GROMACS .gro file of C-alpha atoms in nm:
model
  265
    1UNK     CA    1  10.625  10.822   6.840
    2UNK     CA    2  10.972  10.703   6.766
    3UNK     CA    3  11.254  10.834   7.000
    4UNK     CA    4  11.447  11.145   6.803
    5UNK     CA    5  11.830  11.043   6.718
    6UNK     CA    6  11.921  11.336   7.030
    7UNK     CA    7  11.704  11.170   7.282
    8UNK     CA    8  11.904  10.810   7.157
    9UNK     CA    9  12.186  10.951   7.177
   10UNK     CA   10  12.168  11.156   7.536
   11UNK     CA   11  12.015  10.861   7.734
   12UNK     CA   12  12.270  10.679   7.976
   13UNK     CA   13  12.275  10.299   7.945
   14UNK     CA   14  12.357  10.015   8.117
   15UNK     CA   15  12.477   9.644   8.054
   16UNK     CA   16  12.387   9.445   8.360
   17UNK     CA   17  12.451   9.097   8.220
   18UNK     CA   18  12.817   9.104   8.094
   19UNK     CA   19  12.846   8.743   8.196
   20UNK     CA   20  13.248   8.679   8.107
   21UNK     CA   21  13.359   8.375   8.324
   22UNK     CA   22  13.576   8.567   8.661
   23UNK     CA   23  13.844   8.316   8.594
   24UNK     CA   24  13.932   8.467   8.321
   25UNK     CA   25  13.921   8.842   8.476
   26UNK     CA   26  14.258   9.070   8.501
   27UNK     CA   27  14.362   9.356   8.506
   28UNK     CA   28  14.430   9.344   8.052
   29UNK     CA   29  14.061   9.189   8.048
   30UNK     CA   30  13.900   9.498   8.274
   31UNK     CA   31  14.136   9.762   8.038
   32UNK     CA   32  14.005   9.617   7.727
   33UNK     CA   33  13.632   9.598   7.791
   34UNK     CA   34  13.602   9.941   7.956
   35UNK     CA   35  13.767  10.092   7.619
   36UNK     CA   36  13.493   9.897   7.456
   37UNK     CA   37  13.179  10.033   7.690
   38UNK     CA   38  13.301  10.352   7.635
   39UNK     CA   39  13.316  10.350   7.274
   40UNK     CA   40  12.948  10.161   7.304
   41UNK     CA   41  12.821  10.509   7.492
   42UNK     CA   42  12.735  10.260   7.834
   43UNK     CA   43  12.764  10.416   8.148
   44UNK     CA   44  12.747  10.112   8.387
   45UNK     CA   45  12.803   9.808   8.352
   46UNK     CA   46  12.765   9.453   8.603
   47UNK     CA   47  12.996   9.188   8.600
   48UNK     CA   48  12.878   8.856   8.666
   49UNK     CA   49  13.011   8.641   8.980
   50UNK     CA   50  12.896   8.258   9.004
   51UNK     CA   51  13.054   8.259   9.392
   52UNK     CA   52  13.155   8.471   9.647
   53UNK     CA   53  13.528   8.359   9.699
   54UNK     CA   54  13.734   8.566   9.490
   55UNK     CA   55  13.464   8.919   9.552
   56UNK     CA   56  13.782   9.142   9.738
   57UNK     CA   57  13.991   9.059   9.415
   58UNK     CA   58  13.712   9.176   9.168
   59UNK     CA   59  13.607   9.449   9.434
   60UNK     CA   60  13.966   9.573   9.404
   61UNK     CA   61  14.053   9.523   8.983
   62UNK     CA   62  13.703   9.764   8.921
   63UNK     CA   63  13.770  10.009   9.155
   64UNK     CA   64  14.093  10.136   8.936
   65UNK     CA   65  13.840  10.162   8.644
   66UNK     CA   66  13.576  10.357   8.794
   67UNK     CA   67  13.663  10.680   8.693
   68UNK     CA   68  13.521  10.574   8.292
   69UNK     CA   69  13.260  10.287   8.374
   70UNK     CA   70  13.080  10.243   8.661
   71UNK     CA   71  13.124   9.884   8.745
   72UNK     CA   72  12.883   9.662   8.988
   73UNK     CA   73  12.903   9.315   9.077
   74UNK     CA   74  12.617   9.065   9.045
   75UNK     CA   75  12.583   8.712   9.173
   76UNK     CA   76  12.431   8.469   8.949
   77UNK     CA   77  12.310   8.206   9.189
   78UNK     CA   78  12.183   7.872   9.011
   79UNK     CA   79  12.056   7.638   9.238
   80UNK     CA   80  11.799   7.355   9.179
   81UNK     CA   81  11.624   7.331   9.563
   82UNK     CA   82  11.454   7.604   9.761
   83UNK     CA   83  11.657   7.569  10.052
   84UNK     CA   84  12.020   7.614   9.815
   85UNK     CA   85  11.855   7.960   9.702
   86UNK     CA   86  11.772   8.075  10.073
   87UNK     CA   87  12.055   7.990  10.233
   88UNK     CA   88  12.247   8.207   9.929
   89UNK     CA   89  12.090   8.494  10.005
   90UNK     CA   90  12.147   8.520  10.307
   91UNK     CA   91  12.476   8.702  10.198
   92UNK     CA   92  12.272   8.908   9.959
   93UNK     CA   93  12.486   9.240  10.056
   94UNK     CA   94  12.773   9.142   9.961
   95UNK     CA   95  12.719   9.210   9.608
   96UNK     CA   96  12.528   9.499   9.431
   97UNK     CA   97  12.302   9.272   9.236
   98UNK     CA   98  12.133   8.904   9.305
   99UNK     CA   99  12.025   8.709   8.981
  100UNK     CA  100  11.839   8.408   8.990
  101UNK     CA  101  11.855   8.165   8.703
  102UNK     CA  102  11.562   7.944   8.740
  103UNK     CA  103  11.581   7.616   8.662
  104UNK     CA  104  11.229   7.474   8.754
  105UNK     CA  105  10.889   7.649   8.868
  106UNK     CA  106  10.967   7.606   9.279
  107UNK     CA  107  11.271   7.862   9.193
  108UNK     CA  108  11.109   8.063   9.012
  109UNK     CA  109  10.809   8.096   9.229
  110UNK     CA  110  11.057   8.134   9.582
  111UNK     CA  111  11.283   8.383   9.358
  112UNK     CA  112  10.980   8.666   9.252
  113UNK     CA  113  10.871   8.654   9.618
  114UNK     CA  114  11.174   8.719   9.765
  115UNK     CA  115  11.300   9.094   9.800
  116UNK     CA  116  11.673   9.004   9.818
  117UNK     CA  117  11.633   8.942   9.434
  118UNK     CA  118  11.655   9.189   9.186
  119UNK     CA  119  11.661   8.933   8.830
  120UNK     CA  120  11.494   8.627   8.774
  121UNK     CA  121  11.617   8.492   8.416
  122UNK     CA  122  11.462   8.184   8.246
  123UNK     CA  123  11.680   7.975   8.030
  124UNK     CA  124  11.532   7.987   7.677
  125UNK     CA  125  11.564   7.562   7.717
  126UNK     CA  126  11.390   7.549   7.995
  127UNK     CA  127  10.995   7.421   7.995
  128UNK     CA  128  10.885   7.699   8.239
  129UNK     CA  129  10.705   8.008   8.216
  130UNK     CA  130  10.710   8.411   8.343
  131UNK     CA  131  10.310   8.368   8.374
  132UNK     CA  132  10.032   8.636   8.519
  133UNK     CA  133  10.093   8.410   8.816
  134UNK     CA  134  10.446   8.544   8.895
  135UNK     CA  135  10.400   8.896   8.771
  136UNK     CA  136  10.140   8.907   9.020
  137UNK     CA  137  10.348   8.804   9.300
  138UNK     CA  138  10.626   9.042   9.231
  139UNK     CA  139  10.407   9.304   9.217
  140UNK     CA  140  10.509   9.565   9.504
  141UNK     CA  141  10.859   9.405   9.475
  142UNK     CA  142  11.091   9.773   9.384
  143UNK     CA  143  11.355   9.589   9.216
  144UNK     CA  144  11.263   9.238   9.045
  145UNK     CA  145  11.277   9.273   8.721
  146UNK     CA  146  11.274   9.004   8.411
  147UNK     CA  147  11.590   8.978   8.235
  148UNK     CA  148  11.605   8.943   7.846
  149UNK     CA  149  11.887   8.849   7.720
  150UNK     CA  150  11.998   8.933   7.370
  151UNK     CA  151  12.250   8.640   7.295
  152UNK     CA  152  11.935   8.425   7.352
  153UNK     CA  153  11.689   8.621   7.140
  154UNK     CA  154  11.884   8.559   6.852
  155UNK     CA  155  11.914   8.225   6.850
  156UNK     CA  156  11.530   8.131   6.925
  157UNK     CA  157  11.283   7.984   6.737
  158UNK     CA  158  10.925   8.060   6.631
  159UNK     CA  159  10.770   7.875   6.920
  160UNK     CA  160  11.010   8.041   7.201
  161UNK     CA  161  10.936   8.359   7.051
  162UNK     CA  162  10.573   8.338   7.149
  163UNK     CA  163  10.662   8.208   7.494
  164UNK     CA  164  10.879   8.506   7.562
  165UNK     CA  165  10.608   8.724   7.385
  166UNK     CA  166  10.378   8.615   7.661
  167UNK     CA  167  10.621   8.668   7.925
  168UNK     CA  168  10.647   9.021   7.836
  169UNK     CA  169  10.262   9.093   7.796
  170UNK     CA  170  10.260   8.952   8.149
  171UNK     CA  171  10.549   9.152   8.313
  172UNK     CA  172  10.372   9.468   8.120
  173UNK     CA  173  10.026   9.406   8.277
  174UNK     CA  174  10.164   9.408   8.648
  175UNK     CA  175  10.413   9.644   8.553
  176UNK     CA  176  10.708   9.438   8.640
  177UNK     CA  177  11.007   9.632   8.451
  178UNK     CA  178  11.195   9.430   8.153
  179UNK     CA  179  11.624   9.449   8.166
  180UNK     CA  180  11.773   9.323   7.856
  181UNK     CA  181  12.125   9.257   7.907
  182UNK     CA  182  12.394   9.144   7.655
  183UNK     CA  183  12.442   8.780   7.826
  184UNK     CA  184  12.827   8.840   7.699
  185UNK     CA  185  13.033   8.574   7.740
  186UNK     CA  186  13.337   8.735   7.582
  187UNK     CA  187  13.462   9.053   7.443
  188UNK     CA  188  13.364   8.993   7.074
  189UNK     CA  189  12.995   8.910   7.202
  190UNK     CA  190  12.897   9.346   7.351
  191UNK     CA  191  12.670   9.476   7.164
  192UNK     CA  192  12.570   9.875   7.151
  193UNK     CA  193  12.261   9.971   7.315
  194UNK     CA  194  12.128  10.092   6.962
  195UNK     CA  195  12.218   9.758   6.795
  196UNK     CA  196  12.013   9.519   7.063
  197UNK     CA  197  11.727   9.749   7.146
  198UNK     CA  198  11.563   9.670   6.802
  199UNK     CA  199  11.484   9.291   6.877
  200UNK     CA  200  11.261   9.396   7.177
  201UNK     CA  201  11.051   9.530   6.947
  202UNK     CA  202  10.913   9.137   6.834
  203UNK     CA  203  10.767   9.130   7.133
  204UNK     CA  204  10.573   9.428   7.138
  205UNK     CA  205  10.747   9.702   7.291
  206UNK     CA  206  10.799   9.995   7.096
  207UNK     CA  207  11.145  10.086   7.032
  208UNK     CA  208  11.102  10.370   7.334
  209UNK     CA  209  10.976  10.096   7.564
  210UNK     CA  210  11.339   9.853   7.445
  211UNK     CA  211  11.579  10.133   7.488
  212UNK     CA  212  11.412  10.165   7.880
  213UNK     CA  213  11.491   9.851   7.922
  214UNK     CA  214  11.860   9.891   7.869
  215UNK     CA  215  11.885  10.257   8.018
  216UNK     CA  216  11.617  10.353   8.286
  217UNK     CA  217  11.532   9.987   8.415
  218UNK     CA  218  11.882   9.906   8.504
  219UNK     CA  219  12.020  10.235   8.654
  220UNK     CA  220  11.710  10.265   8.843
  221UNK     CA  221  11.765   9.931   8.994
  222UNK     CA  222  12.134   9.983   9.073
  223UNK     CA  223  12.045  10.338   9.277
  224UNK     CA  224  11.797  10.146   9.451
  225UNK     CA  225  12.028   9.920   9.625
  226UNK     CA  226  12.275  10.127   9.678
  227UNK     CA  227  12.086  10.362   9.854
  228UNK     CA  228  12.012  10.014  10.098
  229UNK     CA  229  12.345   9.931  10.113
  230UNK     CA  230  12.478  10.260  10.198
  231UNK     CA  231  12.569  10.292  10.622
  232UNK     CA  232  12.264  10.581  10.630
  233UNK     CA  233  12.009  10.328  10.532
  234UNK     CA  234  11.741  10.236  10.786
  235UNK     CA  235  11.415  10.088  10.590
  236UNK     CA  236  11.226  10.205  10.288
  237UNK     CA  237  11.160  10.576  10.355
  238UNK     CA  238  11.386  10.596  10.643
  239UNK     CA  239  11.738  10.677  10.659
  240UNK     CA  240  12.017  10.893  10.865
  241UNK     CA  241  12.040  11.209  10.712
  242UNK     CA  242  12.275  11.360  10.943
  243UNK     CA  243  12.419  11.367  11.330
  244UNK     CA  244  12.392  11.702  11.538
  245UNK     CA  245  12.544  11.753  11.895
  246UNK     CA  246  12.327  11.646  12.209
  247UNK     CA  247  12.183  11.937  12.373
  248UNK     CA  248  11.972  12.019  12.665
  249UNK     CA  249  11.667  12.279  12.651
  250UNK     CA  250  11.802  12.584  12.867
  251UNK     CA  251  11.420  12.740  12.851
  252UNK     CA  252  11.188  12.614  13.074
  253UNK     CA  253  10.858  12.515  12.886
  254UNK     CA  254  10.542  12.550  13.104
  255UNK     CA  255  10.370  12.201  13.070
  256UNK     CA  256  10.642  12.005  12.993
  257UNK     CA  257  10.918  11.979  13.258
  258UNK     CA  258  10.694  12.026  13.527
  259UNK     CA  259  10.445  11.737  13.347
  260UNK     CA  260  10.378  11.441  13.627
  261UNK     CA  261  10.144  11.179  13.504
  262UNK     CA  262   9.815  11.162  13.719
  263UNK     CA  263   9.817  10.848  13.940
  264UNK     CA  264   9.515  10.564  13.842
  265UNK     CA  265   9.282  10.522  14.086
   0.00000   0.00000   0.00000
């Protein structure tokens, strides 16, 4: 069943693939396109960092916009060896969000294994495949997700269609979640939720299934890792809820303080 026009309307959505070049960020730039996610109904939105140089400048330009959008930073890392990829993530929380855009199979393969990785994206001109194989191995994995992205959908042909098709029926067998992002490289280039859900539907989601993928997928992903970034974390299912005073036990407890362990023979 079709979602109702209310349920469209009252879901919260995110963009996390606004992918506008940070040398072109300021302070104009940030005013503009949160007056534009607004108006689009988004509640979050990531902004794409290729490096870590400039991160206390960005950190510092979103934080004056956080009262209307709640921005995140996520670092695209594009490497072409194994070793380039795991010596990047070694920084991994620094950022909010890790992205890997996979260039060959070895990335690809390292990237859905590793847990510092939330988004592996495959460009459409690239000769490699999402297959059973790598939904399988990020299976168990609470973040990784395969990114769609919907500047790329538009522009594909009949044969990348049915790649992409078959990455999907994979990531849906091993329940691996889909995140369709924008992949905006400018203003003019943000789409409404509404407007890019639709084209998920070629490769055979149901239109309930496409607007997940730009509402659920992405906020779920985002509480996730804050929740591990935050000072209180520990490890999954752990984490300090609290600190109380030290005290000592005034009542004497037969069996305990008086315990001595028997000596071995």
């Amino acid at each position: 069943m079709p979602p109702s026009r209310v349920d469209t309307l009252s879901r919260l959505y995110a963009d996390l693939g606004i992918m506008i070049s940070e040398a072109h960020f300021s302070e104009e730039l940030i005013h503009k396109l949160t007056l534009l996610l607004e108006e689009f109904k988004y509640k979050l939105a990531a902004l794409t960092i290729t490096s870590l140089e400039n991160l206390e400048n960005m950190k510092r330009l979103i934080e004056k916009y956080s009262d209307s959008i709640e921005y995140v930073l996520r670092l695209n890392i594009r490497v072409k060896e194994r070793r380039q990829l795991l010596k990047l993530l070694r920084r991994r929380r620094l950022v909010t969000l890790v992205s890997v855009e996979c260039s060959n199979r070895e990335i690809l393969r390292t990237a859905v294994r590793d847990r510092r990785v939330d988004l592996v994206y495959i460009p459409i001109n690239k000769r490699i495949d999402f297959s059973i194989r790598e939904a399988k191995a990020a299976t168990g994995h609470d973040t990784l997700s395969l990114e769609l992205r919907f500047w790329d959908l538009t522009k594909m042909r009949i044969d990348r269609i049915r790649r992409i098709y078959r990455w999907v029926l994979a990531a849906k067998k091993y329940k691996v979640p889909i995140i369709l992002t924008s992949g905006a490289k400018s203003l003019n280039e943000i789409r409404a939720p509404r407007d890019m859900a639709p084209l998920l539907t070629l490769f055979d989601l149901t239109l309930e299934e496409a607007l997940t993928c730009i509402s659920k997928n992405p906020l779920r992903i985002v509480n996730i890792n804050k929740e591990k970034l935050s000072k209180n974390y520990i490890m999954p299912g752990v984490k300090i809820v609290g600190k109380s005073e030290p005290y000592e036990i005034s009542t004497k407890i037969p069996g305990i303080q008086t315990y001595k362990p028997r000596k071995l023979k």
